[in-house]
Every structure is written in C-alpha cells, then in structure tokens.
PDB file of C-alpha atoms in Angstrom:
ATOM      1  CA  UNK X 280     -72.633   5.811  26.933  1.00 83.00           C
ATOM      2  CA  UNK X 281     -70.795   5.049  30.145  1.00 88.00           C
ATOM      3  CA  UNK X 282     -67.599   6.944  30.852  1.00 92.00           C
ATOM      4  CA  UNK X 283     -64.495   4.813  31.274  1.00 93.00           C
ATOM      5  CA  UNK X 284     -63.891   6.074  34.811  1.00 95.00           C
ATOM      6  CA  UNK X 285     -67.321   4.724  35.810  1.00 95.00           C
ATOM      7  CA  UNK X 286     -66.635   1.151  34.672  1.00 96.00           C
ATOM      8  CA  UNK X 287     -66.414  -1.325  37.546  1.00 97.00           C
ATOM      9  CA  UNK X 288     -63.080  -2.928  38.355  1.00 96.00           C
ATOM     10  CA  UNK X 289     -64.680  -6.384  38.201  1.00 97.00           C
ATOM     11  CA  UNK X 290     -66.636  -7.643  35.217  1.00 97.00           C
ATOM     12  CA  UNK X 291     -68.820 -10.601  34.379  1.00 97.00           C
ATOM     13  CA  UNK X 292     -67.777 -13.107  31.721  1.00 97.00           C
ATOM     14  CA  UNK X 293     -70.641 -14.917  30.019  1.00 96.00           C
ATOM     15  CA  UNK X 294     -68.769 -17.680  28.183  1.00 94.00           C
ATOM     16  CA  UNK X 295     -71.017 -20.547  29.277  1.00 94.00           C
ATOM     17  CA  UNK X 296     -74.176 -18.570  30.005  1.00 96.00           C
ATOM     18  CA  UNK X 297     -77.490 -18.860  28.168  1.00 94.00           C
ATOM     19  CA  UNK X 298     -81.235 -18.497  28.640  1.00 92.00           C
ATOM     20  CA  UNK X 299     -81.862 -22.204  29.276  1.00 94.00           C
ATOM     21  CA  UNK X 300     -80.455 -22.148  32.802  1.00 94.00           C
ATOM     22  CA  UNK X 301     -82.352 -19.837  35.167  1.00 96.00           C
ATOM     23  CA  UNK X 302     -79.245 -19.566  37.376  1.00 97.00           C
ATOM     24  CA  UNK X 303     -77.484 -17.661  34.577  1.00 96.00           C
ATOM     25  CA  UNK X 304     -80.200 -15.017  34.617  1.00 95.00           C
ATOM     26  CA  UNK X 305     -80.023 -14.821  38.410  1.00 95.00           C
ATOM     27  CA  UNK X 306     -76.213 -14.451  38.300  1.00 96.00           C
ATOM     28  CA  UNK X 307     -76.366 -11.716  35.656  1.00 95.00           C
ATOM     29  CA  UNK X 308     -78.992  -9.734  37.545  1.00 93.00           C
ATOM     30  CA  UNK X 309     -77.102 -10.185  40.819  1.00 95.00           C
ATOM     31  CA  UNK X 310     -73.923  -8.869  39.202  1.00 95.00           C
ATOM     32  CA  UNK X 311     -75.735  -5.820  37.807  1.00 93.00           C
ATOM     33  CA  UNK X 312     -77.524  -5.146  41.100  1.00 92.00           C
ATOM     34  CA  UNK X 313     -74.160  -5.415  42.902  1.00 95.00           C
ATOM     35  CA  UNK X 314     -72.574  -2.686  40.806  1.00 94.00           C
ATOM     36  CA  UNK X 315     -70.800  -4.741  38.165  1.00 96.00           C
ATOM     37  CA  UNK X 316     -71.300  -2.857  34.937  1.00 95.00           C
ATOM     38  CA  UNK X 317     -68.891  -4.461  32.465  1.00 96.00           C
ATOM     39  CA  UNK X 318     -69.989  -7.637  30.697  1.00 97.00           C
ATOM     40  CA  UNK X 319     -67.854  -9.752  28.392  1.00 97.00           C
ATOM     41  CA  UNK X 320     -69.535 -11.717  25.608  1.00 95.00           C
ATOM     42  CA  UNK X 321     -69.046 -12.931  22.045  1.00 91.00           C
ATOM     43  CA  UNK X 322     -71.306 -14.350  19.330  1.00 85.00           C
ATOM     44  CA  UNK X 323     -69.750 -17.789  19.762  1.00 83.00           C
ATOM     45  CA  UNK X 324     -70.458 -17.991  23.512  1.00 87.00           C
ATOM     46  CA  UNK X 325     -73.048 -20.780  23.470  1.00 86.00           C
ATOM     47  CA  UNK X 326     -73.699 -19.975  19.804  1.00 82.00           C
ATOM     48  CA  UNK X 327     -74.986 -16.479  20.595  1.00 86.00           C
ATOM     49  CA  UNK X 328     -77.107 -17.473  23.558  1.00 92.00           C
ATOM     50  CA  UNK X 329     -75.091 -15.400  26.042  1.00 93.00           C
ATOM     51  CA  UNK X 330     -75.907 -12.298  23.993  1.00 92.00           C
ATOM     52  CA  UNK X 331     -79.601 -13.202  24.075  1.00 93.00           C
ATOM     53  CA  UNK X 332     -79.363 -13.558  27.848  1.00 95.00           C
ATOM     54  CA  UNK X 333     -77.770 -10.125  28.194  1.00 95.00           C
ATOM     55  CA  UNK X 334     -80.277  -8.476  25.877  1.00 93.00           C
ATOM     56  CA  UNK X 335     -83.212  -9.960  27.731  1.00 92.00           C
ATOM     57  CA  UNK X 336     -81.981  -8.939  31.170  1.00 91.00           C
ATOM     58  CA  UNK X 337     -80.686  -5.401  30.801  1.00 90.00           C
ATOM     59  CA  UNK X 338     -83.455  -2.859  31.111  1.00 83.00           C
ATOM     60  CA  UNK X 339     -83.408  -0.077  28.539  1.00 74.00           C
ATOM     61  CA  UNK X 340     -82.987   2.585  31.234  1.00 67.00           C
ATOM     62  CA  UNK X 341     -79.990   0.689  32.684  1.00 82.00           C
ATOM     63  CA  UNK X 342     -78.333   0.085  29.315  1.00 87.00           C
ATOM     64  CA  UNK X 343     -76.532   3.444  29.311  1.00 89.00           C
ATOM     65  CA  UNK X 344     -74.742   2.513  32.529  1.00 92.00           C
ATOM     66  CA  UNK X 345     -73.444  -0.893  31.361  1.00 95.00           C
ATOM     67  CA  UNK X 346     -70.403  -1.503  29.151  1.00 95.00           C
ATOM     68  CA  UNK X 347     -70.791  -4.619  27.019  1.00 95.00           C
ATOM     69  CA  UNK X 348     -67.710  -5.831  25.207  1.00 94.00           C
ATOM     70  CA  UNK X 349     -67.940  -8.376  22.450  1.00 91.00           C
ATOM     71  CA  UNK X 350     -65.491 -10.002  20.100  1.00 86.00           C
ATOM     72  CA  UNK X 351     -65.728 -11.317  16.569  1.00 79.00           C
ATOM     73  CA  UNK X 352     -63.655 -13.434  14.242  1.00 72.00           C
ATOM     74  CA  UNK X 353     -63.619 -16.858  15.869  1.00 72.00           C
ATOM     75  CA  UNK X 354     -66.047 -19.261  14.212  1.00 72.00           C
ATOM     76  CA  UNK X 355     -66.809 -22.638  15.728  1.00 70.00           C
ATOM     77  CA  UNK X 356     -68.975 -25.677  15.241  1.00 72.00           C
ATOM     78  CA  UNK X 357     -71.827 -25.551  12.784  1.00 72.00           C
ATOM     79  CA  UNK X 358     -71.501 -21.762  12.451  1.00 71.00           C
ATOM     80  CA  UNK X 359     -68.779 -22.300   9.842  1.00 74.00           C
ATOM     81  CA  UNK X 360     -71.495 -23.347   7.377  1.00 75.00           C
ATOM     82  CA  UNK X 361     -73.288 -20.036   7.872  1.00 71.00           C
ATOM     83  CA  UNK X 362     -70.142 -18.093   7.037  1.00 70.00           C
ATOM     84  CA  UNK X 363     -69.306 -20.109   3.933  1.00 75.00           C
ATOM     85  CA  UNK X 364     -72.666 -19.406   2.221  1.00 64.00           C
TER      86      UNK X 364
END
C-alpha cells in the first residue's frame, strides 16, 4: 500500500472515462507515467466502465504505488433495478 506522503498532489478523475474511447486509456497511462498516482472513480462513473478502464491499465507491479479512491451510495439510471432485487 502506498504511504500517504507519497501520494501525488494532483490526481486524475475518471468521471466520464471508459474503455470505448482509446483516448481515455492514453490519458490514464500518460497520467501514471507522469507521476500522478491518485485516481478518483466510482461504480456509477459510466456505469462502472471507469473502474474497468483502471483495472485494465494498471499493471500488477505498479498497483502498490497507486492510490485508487472510490465512492458508493449513489445509484443512477437503470442500476436502481439491480439494487431493488
């Protein structure tokens, strides 16, 4: 796990990012290669697609040096039907 004093001052928000747009993958990798090591996401960002993007693009050996923060509790769109089951 990364120590708090090693977290970058600037982070990357992934609110509108997903795997469908190659530029999102390029931006995420550029951020990581540039020293940004805090990533903000949530399950409802593009219905979970931002989390898929992050998971696909962070190498296992790099994972220990990246702080990923996620949030829960806000349900939107068709996801409400999944929760009500």
